PDB file of C-alpha atoms in Angstrom:
ATOM      1  CA  MET A   1      31.003 -75.641 166.706  1.00 50.00           C
ATOM      2  CA  HIS A   2      34.495 -74.311 166.267  1.00 51.00           C
ATOM      3  CA  TYR A   3      37.101 -75.741 163.955  1.00 50.00           C
ATOM      4  CA  ALA A   4      40.813 -75.512 164.545  1.00 52.00           C
ATOM      5  CA  TYR A   5      42.671 -73.059 162.409  1.00 48.00           C
ATOM      6  CA  PRO A   6      44.995 -74.635 159.848  1.00 52.00           C
ATOM      7  CA  PRO A   7      48.642 -74.629 160.859  1.00 55.00           C
ATOM      8  CA  ARG A   8      50.505 -71.503 159.984  1.00 54.00           C
ATOM      9  CA  LYS A   9      53.072 -71.631 157.218  1.00 51.00           C
ATOM     10  CA  ASP A  10      56.682 -71.545 158.135  1.00 55.00           C
ATOM     11  CA  SER A  11      58.142 -68.125 157.536  1.00 53.00           C
ATOM     12  CA  HIS A  12      61.249 -69.870 156.128  1.00 55.00           C
ATOM     13  CA  PRO A  13      59.951 -72.067 153.322  1.00 53.00           C
ATOM     14  CA  ALA A  14      62.159 -74.772 151.855  1.00 54.00           C
ATOM     15  CA  PRO A  15      64.083 -73.839 148.697  1.00 55.00           C
ATOM     16  CA  PHE A  16      62.130 -74.234 145.469  1.00 48.00           C
ATOM     17  CA  ARG A  17      62.589 -77.649 143.858  1.00 54.00           C
ATOM     18  CA  PRO A  18      61.694 -77.967 140.187  1.00 50.00           C
ATOM     19  CA  ARG A  19      59.186 -80.551 139.267  1.00 50.00           C
ATOM     20  CA  ARG A  20      60.810 -83.714 138.000  1.00 51.00           C
ATOM     21  CA  SER A  21      60.282 -84.474 134.354  1.00 47.00           C
ATOM     22  CA  GLY A  22      58.937 -87.836 133.294  1.00 47.00           C
ATOM     23  CA  LEU A  23      61.832 -88.225 130.831  1.00 42.00           C
ATOM     24  CA  PRO A  24      64.338 -89.694 133.306  1.00 50.00           C
ATOM     25  CA  ARG A  25      61.732 -92.240 134.340  1.00 52.00           C
ATOM     26  CA  ILE A  26      61.272 -93.167 130.667  1.00 49.00           C
ATOM     27  CA  ARG A  27      65.019 -93.559 130.237  1.00 52.00           C
ATOM     28  CA  ARG A  28      65.265 -95.739 133.288  1.00 51.00           C
ATOM     29  CA  SER A  29      62.438 -97.918 132.121  1.00 52.00           C
ATOM     30  CA  HIS A  30      64.130 -98.410 128.761  1.00 59.00           C
ATOM     31  CA  LEU A  31      67.690 -98.530 130.027  1.00 53.00           C
ATOM     32  CA  LYS A  32      68.078-102.243 129.390  1.00 55.00           C
ATOM     33  CA  THR A  33      66.867-101.905 125.802  1.00 59.00           C
ATOM     34  CA  ILE A  34      69.173 -98.954 125.152  1.00 58.00           C
ATOM     35  CA  ILE A  35      72.168-100.848 126.533  1.00 49.00           C
ATOM     36  CA  LEU A  36      71.390-103.859 124.354  1.00 49.00           C
ATOM     37  CA  ILE A  37      71.102-101.684 121.253  1.00 61.00           C
ATOM     38  CA  ALA A  38      74.354 -99.907 122.074  1.00 53.00           C
ATOM     39  CA  LEU A  39      76.135-103.225 122.546  1.00 46.00           C
ATOM     40  CA  ALA A  40      74.777-104.431 119.208  1.00 50.00           C
ATOM     41  CA  ILE A  41      76.086-101.314 117.447  1.00 63.00           C
ATOM     42  CA  VAL A  42      79.497-101.670 119.079  1.00 46.00           C
ATOM     43  CA  GLY A  43      79.531-105.315 118.043  1.00 45.00           C
ATOM     44  CA  LEU A  44      78.799-104.442 114.422  1.00 47.00           C
ATOM     45  CA  ILE A  45      81.518-101.799 114.408  1.00 52.00           C
ATOM     46  CA  TRP A  46      83.990-104.295 115.844  1.00 42.00           C
ATOM     47  CA  LEU A  47      82.930-106.926 113.319  1.00 44.00           C
ATOM     48  CA  PHE A  48      83.404-104.695 110.289  1.00 47.00           C
ATOM     49  CA  SER A  49      86.581-103.092 111.570  1.00 49.00           C
ATOM     50  CA  GLY A  50      87.888-106.564 112.324  1.00 46.00           C
ATOM     51  CA  SER A  51      87.119-107.691 108.769  1.00 43.00           C
ATOM     52  CA  SER A  52      88.847-104.616 107.390  1.00 43.00           C
ATOM     53  CA  HIS A  53      91.856-105.313 109.535  1.00 45.00           C
ATOM     54  CA  LYS A  54      91.989-108.872 108.304  1.00 48.00           C
ATOM     55  CA  GLY A  55      91.918-107.564 104.737  1.00 47.00           C
ATOM     56  CA  ARG A  56      95.043-105.551 105.483  1.00 61.00           C
ATOM     57  CA  ARG A  57      96.912-108.413 107.066  1.00 67.00           C
ATOM     58  CA  SER A  58     100.536-108.866 106.228  1.00 85.00           C
ATOM     59  CA  ILE A  59     101.170-110.998 103.138  1.00 89.00           C
ATOM     60  CA  THR A  60     103.695-113.758 103.812  1.00 91.00           C
ATOM     61  CA  GLY A  61     105.034-113.995 100.260  1.00 89.00           C
ATOM     62  CA  LYS A  62     104.459-117.733 100.026  1.00 93.00           C
ATOM     63  CA  PRO A  63     104.734-118.302  97.141  1.00 97.00           C
ATOM     64  CA  PRO A  64     106.678-115.192  96.137  1.00 97.00           C
ATOM     65  CA  VAL A  65     105.179-115.166  92.626  1.00 98.00           C
ATOM     66  CA  VAL A  66     102.229-116.795  90.896  1.00 98.00           C
ATOM     67  CA  ILE A  67     102.412-117.106  87.107  1.00 98.00           C
ATOM     68  CA  VAL A  68      98.998-116.711  85.490  1.00 98.00           C
ATOM     69  CA  THR A  69      98.292-117.912  81.943  1.00 98.00           C
ATOM     70  CA  VAL A  70      94.892-118.175  80.300  1.00 96.00           C
ATOM     71  CA  PHE A  71      94.266-120.414  77.285  1.00 94.00           C
ATOM     72  CA  ASP A  72      91.884-119.290  74.593  1.00 88.00           C
ATOM     73  CA  ASP A  73      89.689-122.220  73.560  1.00 79.00           C
ATOM     74  CA  ARG A  74      89.903-121.144  69.921  1.00 75.00           C
ATOM     75  CA  TYR A  75      93.473-122.460  69.825  1.00 69.00           C
ATOM     76  CA  ASP A  76      92.613-126.099  70.290  1.00 67.00           C
ATOM     77  CA  ASN A  77      96.065-127.627  69.982  1.00 77.00           C
ATOM     78  CA  THR A  78      96.744-130.072  72.785  1.00 87.00           C
ATOM     79  CA  ALA A  79     100.469-130.456  72.042  1.00 91.00           C
ATOM     80  CA  TYR A  80     100.984-126.705  71.887  1.00 93.00           C
ATOM     81  CA  SER A  81      99.051-126.096  75.103  1.00 93.00           C
ATOM     82  CA  GLN A  82     101.072-128.773  76.901  1.00 94.00           C
ATOM     83  CA  HIS A  83     104.283-127.209  75.600  1.00 96.00           C
ATOM     84  CA  ILE A  84     103.329-123.866  77.189  1.00 96.00           C
ATOM     85  CA  LYS A  85     102.190-125.485  80.452  1.00 96.00           C
ATOM     86  CA  ASP A  86     105.450-127.424  80.783  1.00 97.00           C
ATOM     87  CA  ASN A  87     107.371-124.207  80.309  1.00 98.00           C
ATOM     88  CA  ARG A  88     105.476-122.439  83.095  1.00 98.00           C
ATOM     89  CA  VAL A  89     105.683-125.350  85.526  1.00 97.00           C
ATOM     90  CA  LEU A  90     109.422-125.920  85.073  1.00 97.00           C
ATOM     91  CA  TYR A  91     110.229-122.273  85.651  1.00 98.00           C
ATOM     92  CA  ALA A  92     107.892-122.059  88.660  1.00 98.00           C
ATOM     93  CA  GLU A  93     109.294-125.205  90.256  1.00 97.00           C
ATOM     94  CA  LYS A  94     112.835-123.871  89.964  1.00 96.00           C
ATOM     95  CA  HIS A  95     111.985-120.792  92.052  1.00 97.00           C
ATOM     96  CA  GLY A  96     109.234-122.095  94.308  1.00 97.00           C
ATOM     97  CA  TYR A  97     106.550-120.104  92.473  1.00 98.00           C
ATOM     98  CA  GLY A  98     102.917-120.990  92.000  1.00 98.00           C
ATOM     99  CA  THR A  99     101.168-121.451  88.654  1.00 98.00           C
ATOM    100  CA  PHE A 100      97.589-120.634  87.782  1.00 98.00           C
ATOM    101  CA  ILE A 101      96.520-122.060  84.425  1.00 97.00           C
ATOM    102  CA  ALA A 102      92.984-121.254  83.336  1.00 96.00           C
ATOM    103  CA  SER A 103      90.779-121.395  80.272  1.00 95.00           C
ATOM    104  CA  ALA A 104      88.889-118.401  78.937  1.00 94.00           C
ATOM    105  CA  SER A 105      85.721-120.507  79.009  1.00 92.00           C
ATOM    106  CA  ASP A 106      86.044-120.808  82.797  1.00 94.00           C
ATOM    107  CA  TYR A 107      84.642-117.306  83.163  1.00 95.00           C
ATOM    108  CA  ASP A 108      81.362-115.658  82.228  1.00 92.00           C
ATOM    109  CA  LEU A 109      82.422-112.620  80.226  1.00 91.00           C
ATOM    110  CA  ALA A 110      78.866-111.685  79.265  1.00 88.00           C
ATOM    111  CA  GLY A 111      79.711-111.581  75.567  1.00 89.00           C
ATOM    112  CA  SER A 112      82.962-109.639  75.926  1.00 91.00           C
ATOM    113  CA  PRO A 113      86.050-110.757  73.936  1.00 92.00           C
ATOM    114  CA  ALA A 114      87.907-113.726  75.409  1.00 92.00           C
ATOM    115  CA  SER A 115      90.983-111.570  76.042  1.00 93.00           C
ATOM    116  CA  TRP A 116      89.149-110.006  79.007  1.00 95.00           C
ATOM    117  CA  SER A 117      89.582-113.324  80.812  1.00 96.00           C
ATOM    118  CA  LYS A 118      93.125-112.344  81.820  1.00 97.00           C
ATOM    119  CA  VAL A 119      91.716-109.748  84.215  1.00 97.00           C
ATOM    120  CA  VAL A 120      89.315-112.023  86.054  1.00 97.00           C
ATOM    121  CA  ALA A 121      91.913-114.827  86.029  1.00 98.00           C
ATOM    122  CA  MET A 122      94.377-112.623  87.903  1.00 98.00           C
ATOM    123  CA  ARG A 123      91.658-111.800  90.431  1.00 97.00           C
ATOM    124  CA  HIS A 124      90.934-115.526  90.736  1.00 98.00           C
ATOM    125  CA  ALA A 125      94.623-116.289  91.279  1.00 98.00           C
ATOM    126  CA  ILE A 126      94.800-113.793  94.160  1.00 97.00           C
ATOM    127  CA  THR A 127      91.880-115.578  95.783  1.00 97.00           C
ATOM    128  CA  LYS A 128      93.585-118.944  95.400  1.00 97.00           C
ATOM    129  CA  PHE A 129      97.022-117.659  96.486  1.00 98.00           C
ATOM    130  CA  PRO A 130      96.201-114.889  98.991  1.00 97.00           C
ATOM    131  CA  ASP A 131      99.740-114.854 100.416  1.00 97.00           C
ATOM    132  CA  CYS A 132     101.641-114.541  97.136  1.00 98.00           C
ATOM    133  CA  LYS A 133     103.604-111.325  96.820  1.00 97.00           C
ATOM    134  CA  TYR A 134     103.330-110.855  93.057  1.00 98.00           C
ATOM    135  CA  ILE A 135     101.164-111.964  90.160  1.00 98.00           C
ATOM    136  CA  TRP A 136     102.937-112.323  86.828  1.00 98.00           C
ATOM    137  CA  TYR A 137     100.454-112.521  84.001  1.00 98.00           C
ATOM    138  CA  LEU A 138     102.066-114.006  80.891  1.00 98.00           C
ATOM    139  CA  ASP A 139     100.116-114.552  77.688  1.00 97.00           C
ATOM    140  CA  GLN A 140      99.583-118.100  76.428  1.00 96.00           C
ATOM    141  CA  HIS A 141     101.491-117.275  73.237  1.00 96.00           C
ATOM    142  CA  ALA A 142     104.780-116.816  75.063  1.00 97.00           C
ATOM    143  CA  LEU A 143     107.677-118.810  76.481  1.00 98.00           C
ATOM    144  CA  ILE A 144     109.934-118.153  79.445  1.00 98.00           C
ATOM    145  CA  MET A 145     113.424-118.443  77.992  1.00 98.00           C
ATOM    146  CA  SER A 146     115.793-117.770  80.902  1.00 97.00           C
ATOM    147  CA  PRO A 147     115.442-120.022  83.938  1.00 96.00           C
ATOM    148  CA  ASP A 148     117.562-118.018  86.386  1.00 96.00           C
ATOM    149  CA  PRO A 149     116.051-114.517  86.786  1.00 96.00           C
ATOM    150  CA  ARG A 150     113.701-114.215  89.741  1.00 97.00           C
ATOM    151  CA  VAL A 151     110.820-111.804  89.217  1.00 97.00           C
ATOM    152  CA  GLU A 152     110.952-110.388  92.748  1.00 96.00           C
ATOM    153  CA  GLU A 153     114.659-109.595  92.335  1.00 96.00           C
ATOM    154  CA  GLN A 154     115.359-108.907  88.655  1.00 94.00           C
ATOM    155  CA  VAL A 155     112.172-106.949  87.987  1.00 96.00           C
ATOM    156  CA  MET A 156     110.534-105.888  91.255  1.00 96.00           C
ATOM    157  CA  GLY A 157     113.696-105.509  93.310  1.00 93.00           C
ATOM    158  CA  GLY A 158     113.805-101.931  94.618  1.00 87.00           C
ATOM    159  CA  ARG A 159     117.038-100.726  93.087  1.00 91.00           C
ATOM    160  CA  LYS A 160     116.555-102.673  89.854  1.00 94.00           C
ATOM    161  CA  LEU A 161     113.064-101.330  89.339  1.00 97.00           C
ATOM    162  CA  GLU A 162     114.124 -97.806  90.235  1.00 95.00           C
ATOM    163  CA  ASP A 163     116.768 -97.898  87.526  1.00 95.00           C
ATOM    164  CA  MET A 164     114.406 -99.299  84.872  1.00 96.00           C
ATOM    165  CA  MET A 165     111.322 -97.143  85.441  1.00 96.00           C
ATOM    166  CA  LEU A 166     110.519 -94.768  82.585  1.00 96.00           C
ATOM    167  CA  LYS A 167     109.534 -91.605  84.459  1.00 95.00           C
ATOM    168  CA  ASP A 168     107.654 -88.661  82.976  1.00 94.00           C
ATOM    169  CA  HIS A 169     106.970 -90.976  80.036  1.00 95.00           C
ATOM    170  CA  PRO A 170     103.814 -90.822  77.839  1.00 94.00           C
ATOM    171  CA  ILE A 171     101.291 -93.544  78.604  1.00 94.00           C
ATOM    172  CA  VAL A 172     100.409 -93.845  74.915  1.00 90.00           C
ATOM    173  CA  PRO A 173     103.368 -92.479  72.973  1.00 84.00           C
ATOM    174  CA  PRO A 174     103.948 -90.214  71.275  1.00 81.00           C
ATOM    175  CA  GLU A 175     100.774 -88.089  71.553  1.00 77.00           C
ATOM    176  CA  SER A 176      99.601 -88.719  75.106  1.00 84.00           C
ATOM    177  CA  ILE A 177      99.905 -85.725  77.406  1.00 91.00           C
ATOM    178  CA  ILE A 178      99.377 -88.021  80.409  1.00 93.00           C
ATOM    179  CA  LYS A 179     102.725 -89.296  81.620  1.00 94.00           C
ATOM    180  CA  THR A 180     104.102 -91.536  84.331  1.00 95.00           C
ATOM    181  CA  PHE A 181     104.904 -89.780  87.585  1.00 95.00           C
ATOM    182  CA  SER A 182     108.384 -88.271  87.659  1.00 93.00           C
ATOM    183  CA  HIS A 183     108.716 -88.604  91.440  1.00 93.00           C
ATOM    184  CA  LEU A 184     107.426 -92.181  91.791  1.00 94.00           C
ATOM    185  CA  LYS A 185     109.580 -94.501  93.912  1.00 95.00           C
ATOM    186  CA  ALA A 186     109.933 -98.241  93.381  1.00 95.00           C
ATOM    187  CA  GLY A 187     108.430 -98.968  96.779  1.00 94.00           C
ATOM    188  CA  ASP A 188     105.200 -97.247  95.727  1.00 95.00           C
ATOM    189  CA  VAL A 189     104.790 -99.243  92.498  1.00 97.00           C
ATOM    190  CA  ASN A 190     102.030-101.851  92.388  1.00 97.00           C
ATOM    191  CA  LEU A 191     101.748-102.431  88.646  1.00 98.00           C
ATOM    192  CA  VAL A 192     104.629-102.955  86.212  1.00 98.00           C
ATOM    193  CA  ILE A 193     103.931-103.035  82.498  1.00 98.00           C
ATOM    194  CA  THR A 194     105.670-102.361  79.177  1.00 97.00           C
ATOM    195  CA  GLN A 195     104.835-100.726  75.859  1.00 96.00           C
ATOM    196  CA  ASP A 196     105.117-101.910  72.276  1.00 94.00           C
ATOM    197  CA  LYS A 197     104.691 -99.900  69.082  1.00 92.00           C
ATOM    198  CA  ASP A 198     100.945 -99.561  69.648  1.00 90.00           C
ATOM    199  CA  GLY A 199     100.852 -98.566  73.323  1.00 93.00           C
ATOM    200  CA  LEU A 200     100.566-100.458  76.604  1.00 96.00           C
ATOM    201  CA  ALA A 201     101.327-104.175  76.269  1.00 95.00           C
ATOM    202  CA  THR A 202      99.018-106.286  78.416  1.00 96.00           C
ATOM    203  CA  ASN A 203     100.486-109.637  77.304  1.00 96.00           C
ATOM    204  CA  SER A 204     102.974-109.572  80.185  1.00 98.00           C
ATOM    205  CA  LEU A 205     102.571-107.566  83.376  1.00 98.00           C
ATOM    206  CA  ILE A 206     103.404-107.840  87.056  1.00 98.00           C
ATOM    207  CA  LEU A 207     101.023-106.913  89.850  1.00 98.00           C
ATOM    208  CA  ARG A 208     101.861-106.563  93.534  1.00 98.00           C
ATOM    209  CA  ASN A 209      99.298-108.450  95.611  1.00 97.00           C
ATOM    210  CA  GLY A 210      97.238-106.506  98.133  1.00 96.00           C
ATOM    211  CA  GLU A 211      94.094-104.443  98.539  1.00 96.00           C
ATOM    212  CA  TRP A 212      95.145-102.071  95.766  1.00 97.00           C
ATOM    213  CA  ALA A 213      95.552-104.989  93.343  1.00 97.00           C
ATOM    214  CA  LYS A 214      91.989-106.122  94.044  1.00 97.00           C
ATOM    215  CA  PHE A 215      90.685-102.591  93.590  1.00 96.00           C
ATOM    216  CA  PHE A 216      92.608-102.228  90.330  1.00 97.00           C
ATOM    217  CA  LEU A 217      91.409-105.517  88.831  1.00 97.00           C
ATOM    218  CA  ASP A 218      87.810-104.874  89.876  1.00 96.00           C
ATOM    219  CA  THR A 219      87.994-101.435  88.288  1.00 95.00           C
ATOM    220  CA  TRP A 220      89.523-102.784  85.087  1.00 96.00           C
ATOM    221  CA  PHE A 221      86.897-105.521  84.818  1.00 93.00           C
ATOM    222  CA  ASP A 222      83.994-103.136  85.408  1.00 91.00           C
ATOM    223  CA  PRO A 223      81.079-103.953  83.056  1.00 91.00           C
ATOM    224  CA  MET A 224      81.028-100.331  81.934  1.00 91.00           C
ATOM    225  CA  TYR A 225      84.481-100.652  80.350  1.00 88.00           C
ATOM    226  CA  ARG A 226      83.675-104.035  78.854  1.00 90.00           C
ATOM    227  CA  SER A 227      80.587-102.525  77.207  1.00 87.00           C
ATOM    228  CA  TYR A 228      82.545 -99.748  75.493  1.00 85.00           C
ATOM    229  CA  ASN A 229      83.652-102.037  72.641  1.00 83.00           C
ATOM    230  CA  PHE A 230      87.180-100.693  72.604  1.00 84.00           C
ATOM    231  CA  GLN A 231      89.047-101.712  69.463  1.00 84.00           C
ATOM    232  CA  LYS A 232      91.613-103.626  71.515  1.00 88.00           C
ATOM    233  CA  ALA A 233      89.236-104.585  74.301  1.00 92.00           C
ATOM    234  CA  GLU A 234      90.963-104.756  77.691  1.00 95.00           C
ATOM    235  CA  THR A 235      94.178-103.118  76.417  1.00 95.00           C
ATOM    236  CA  HIS A 236      92.491 -99.908  75.310  1.00 94.00           C
ATOM    237  CA  ALA A 237      90.322-100.027  78.434  1.00 94.00           C
ATOM    238  CA  LEU A 238      93.479-100.059  80.558  1.00 96.00           C
ATOM    239  CA  GLU A 239      94.941 -97.128  78.644  1.00 94.00           C
ATOM    240  CA  HIS A 240      91.739 -95.212  79.298  1.00 93.00           C
ATOM    241  CA  ILE A 241      91.695 -96.075  83.016  1.00 95.00           C
ATOM    242  CA  VAL A 242      95.338 -95.184  83.572  1.00 95.00           C
ATOM    243  CA  GLN A 243      94.981 -91.792  81.905  1.00 92.00           C
ATOM    244  CA  TRP A 244      91.792 -90.825  83.731  1.00 91.00           C
ATOM    245  CA  HIS A 245      92.348 -92.294  87.190  1.00 92.00           C
ATOM    246  CA  PRO A 246      95.293 -90.837  89.156  1.00 93.00           C
ATOM    247  CA  THR A 247      94.751 -93.508  91.810  1.00 94.00           C
ATOM    248  CA  ILE A 248      95.966 -96.068  89.264  1.00 96.00           C
ATOM    249  CA  LEU A 249      98.483 -93.899  87.425  1.00 96.00           C
ATOM    250  CA  SER A 250     100.187 -93.131  90.742  1.00 96.00           C
ATOM    251  CA  LYS A 251     101.003 -96.832  91.228  1.00 97.00           C
ATOM    252  CA  LEU A 252     102.070 -97.611  87.650  1.00 97.00           C
ATOM    253  CA  ALA A 253     105.595 -98.116  86.356  1.00 97.00           C
ATOM    254  CA  ILE A 254     106.461 -98.586  82.696  1.00 97.00           C
ATOM    255  CA  ILE A 255     109.708-100.432  82.030  1.00 98.00           C
ATOM    256  CA  PRO A 256     111.588-101.249  78.792  1.00 97.00           C
ATOM    257  CA  GLN A 257     109.755-103.874  76.773  1.00 97.00           C
ATOM    258  CA  ARG A 258     112.496-106.475  76.602  1.00 97.00           C
ATOM    259  CA  VAL A 259     112.595-106.836  80.402  1.00 97.00           C
ATOM    260  CA  ILE A 260     109.430-108.973  80.498  1.00 98.00           C
ATOM    261  CA  SER A 261     107.787-108.976  77.059  1.00 96.00           C
ATOM    262  CA  ALA A 262     110.205-109.086  74.124  1.00 97.00           C
ATOM    263  CA  TYR A 263     108.579-110.056  70.808  1.00 97.00           C
ATOM    264  CA  SER A 264     109.635-112.772  68.403  1.00 95.00           C
ATOM    265  CA  THR A 265     109.594-110.195  65.595  1.00 93.00           C
ATOM    266  CA  GLU A 266     110.449-106.499  65.565  1.00 92.00           C
ATOM    267  CA  LYS A 267     107.366-105.689  63.491  1.00 91.00           C
ATOM    268  CA  ARG A 268     105.279-104.944  66.596  1.00 91.00           C
ATOM    269  CA  GLY A 269     107.880-104.044  69.184  1.00 93.00           C
ATOM    270  CA  ALA A 270     111.284-104.741  70.708  1.00 95.00           C
ATOM    271  CA  GLN A 271     112.649-108.039  69.407  1.00 96.00           C
ATOM    272  CA  TYR A 272     113.792-110.873  71.648  1.00 97.00           C
ATOM    273  CA  LYS A 273     117.510-111.363  72.244  1.00 96.00           C
ATOM    274  CA  ASP A 274     119.333-114.095  74.121  1.00 94.00           C
ATOM    275  CA  GLY A 275     119.208-113.412  77.821  1.00 94.00           C
ATOM    276  CA  ASP A 276     115.740-111.876  77.826  1.00 97.00           C
ATOM    277  CA  ILE A 277     113.432-113.562  80.305  1.00 97.00           C
ATOM    278  CA  ALA A 278     110.577-114.240  77.879  1.00 98.00           C
ATOM    279  CA  VAL A 279     109.569-114.160  74.234  1.00 98.00           C
ATOM    280  CA  ILE A 280     106.028-113.397  73.043  1.00 97.00           C
ATOM    281  CA  PHE A 281     104.664-114.466  69.664  1.00 96.00           C
ATOM    282  CA  ALA A 282     102.815-111.221  68.993  1.00 92.00           C
ATOM    283  CA  GLY A 283     100.437-111.425  66.064  1.00 86.00           C
ATOM    284  CA  CYS A 284     100.757-115.180  65.554  1.00 89.00           C
ATOM    285  CA  SER A 285      97.808-117.014  64.048  1.00 84.00           C
ATOM    286  CA  GLY A 286      95.908-120.165  64.902  1.00 81.00           C
ATOM    287  CA  THR A 287      96.975-122.052  61.795  1.00 80.00           C
ATOM    288  CA  GLY A 288      99.479-121.909  58.946  1.00 82.00           C
ATOM    289  CA  THR A 289     103.220-121.310  58.801  1.00 81.00           C
ATOM    290  CA  LYS A 290     102.898-118.310  61.135  1.00 84.00           C
ATOM    291  CA  SER A 291     100.835-120.204  63.670  1.00 90.00           C
ATOM    292  CA  CYS A 292     101.547-119.769  67.372  1.00 92.00           C
ATOM    293  CA  ALA A 293     102.448-123.454  67.642  1.00 93.00           C
ATOM    294  CA  ASN A 294     105.056-123.135  64.899  1.00 93.00           C
ATOM    295  CA  GLU A 295     106.472-120.007  66.492  1.00 94.00           C
ATOM    296  CA  ALA A 296     106.820-121.857  69.791  1.00 95.00           C
ATOM    297  CA  GLU A 297     108.624-124.746  68.106  1.00 94.00           C
ATOM    298  CA  ARG A 298     111.344-122.348  66.950  1.00 94.00           C
ATOM    299  CA  TYR A 299     112.244-121.722  70.594  1.00 96.00           C
ATOM    300  CA  LYS A 300     111.432-125.092  72.125  1.00 96.00           C
ATOM    301  CA  GLN A 301     114.887-126.649  72.031  1.00 95.00           C
ATOM    302  CA  ARG A 302     116.530-123.429  73.171  1.00 96.00           C
ATOM    303  CA  TRP A 303     114.495-122.999  76.334  1.00 96.00           C
ATOM    304  CA  ARG A 304     114.495-126.698  77.213  1.00 96.00           C
ATOM    305  CA  THR A 305     118.282-126.775  76.947  1.00 95.00           C
ATOM    306  CA  ALA A 306     118.557-123.693  79.159  1.00 95.00           C
ATOM    307  CA  PHE A 307     116.294-125.345  81.719  1.00 96.00           C
ATOM    308  CA  GLY A 308     118.152-128.643  81.559  1.00 92.00           C
ATOM    309  CA  ALA A 309     114.982-130.362  80.361  1.00 85.00           C
ATOM    310  CA  ASP A 310     116.202-131.693  77.003  1.00 74.00           C
ATOM    311  CA  HIS A 311     116.839-135.171  78.263  1.00 58.00           C
TER     312      HIS A 311
END
């Protein structure tokens, strides 16, 4: 029995075609899953970038300024506290400002001195007034004496601030080798503060609201600094931060003390004179003839007359 020969091969074979890998088939089989994962990643990126963008939204400046004052519970004098509150409210109402009055006991300071409450109170005020342009922290032992000056014009106004800024000036005079920036412009300033005879004066300062302000306050309130037991608590902590962190020094302006924090006595710093915006009772005590309440009484009639509130 004869079998047919197999067909002869073509003398012109087809071009070589590489064997297909199984990888494309795997990708096709998982294409839907890959697309869903990719969409999820894009969604997360959009979500976080959207949140960041919201954080950088334009601040409306309503109100232009919020005055922050924190009361130390150790000074339990209802009449005195009301005197200070009335002073803040009358000044704020005149200019359309906000007020944020807090108590040191409102905040958990984890055993740190009560004076640290000013830092967290400013952070709290920004949360409550996210559209304010400036925060003016003013110590409880102080009175606003001149009703007319507006903070955003007389202190933070570009040309005014430019003229007042102490450039290339020691942070802690006279020994400090760290100085304020000589080339800093008013538009770049986010923190305005003064000095007294001891160094930086944290009893009156002005902070421009924004992301930098939040970063600054969070840095200042860091538990590490609160645990250092600085002799003057948050004041010495701030001096340390400013001298070791260029990110903060580069936004700091020091201005003459009497602009926002004149003292009732020259023993500790520049003494108050008529026309100054505020007077601070530096070194006053809780009781006795030198008590903070007695110091405030010396100025009560003067500021109420200036505000037209003596009737």
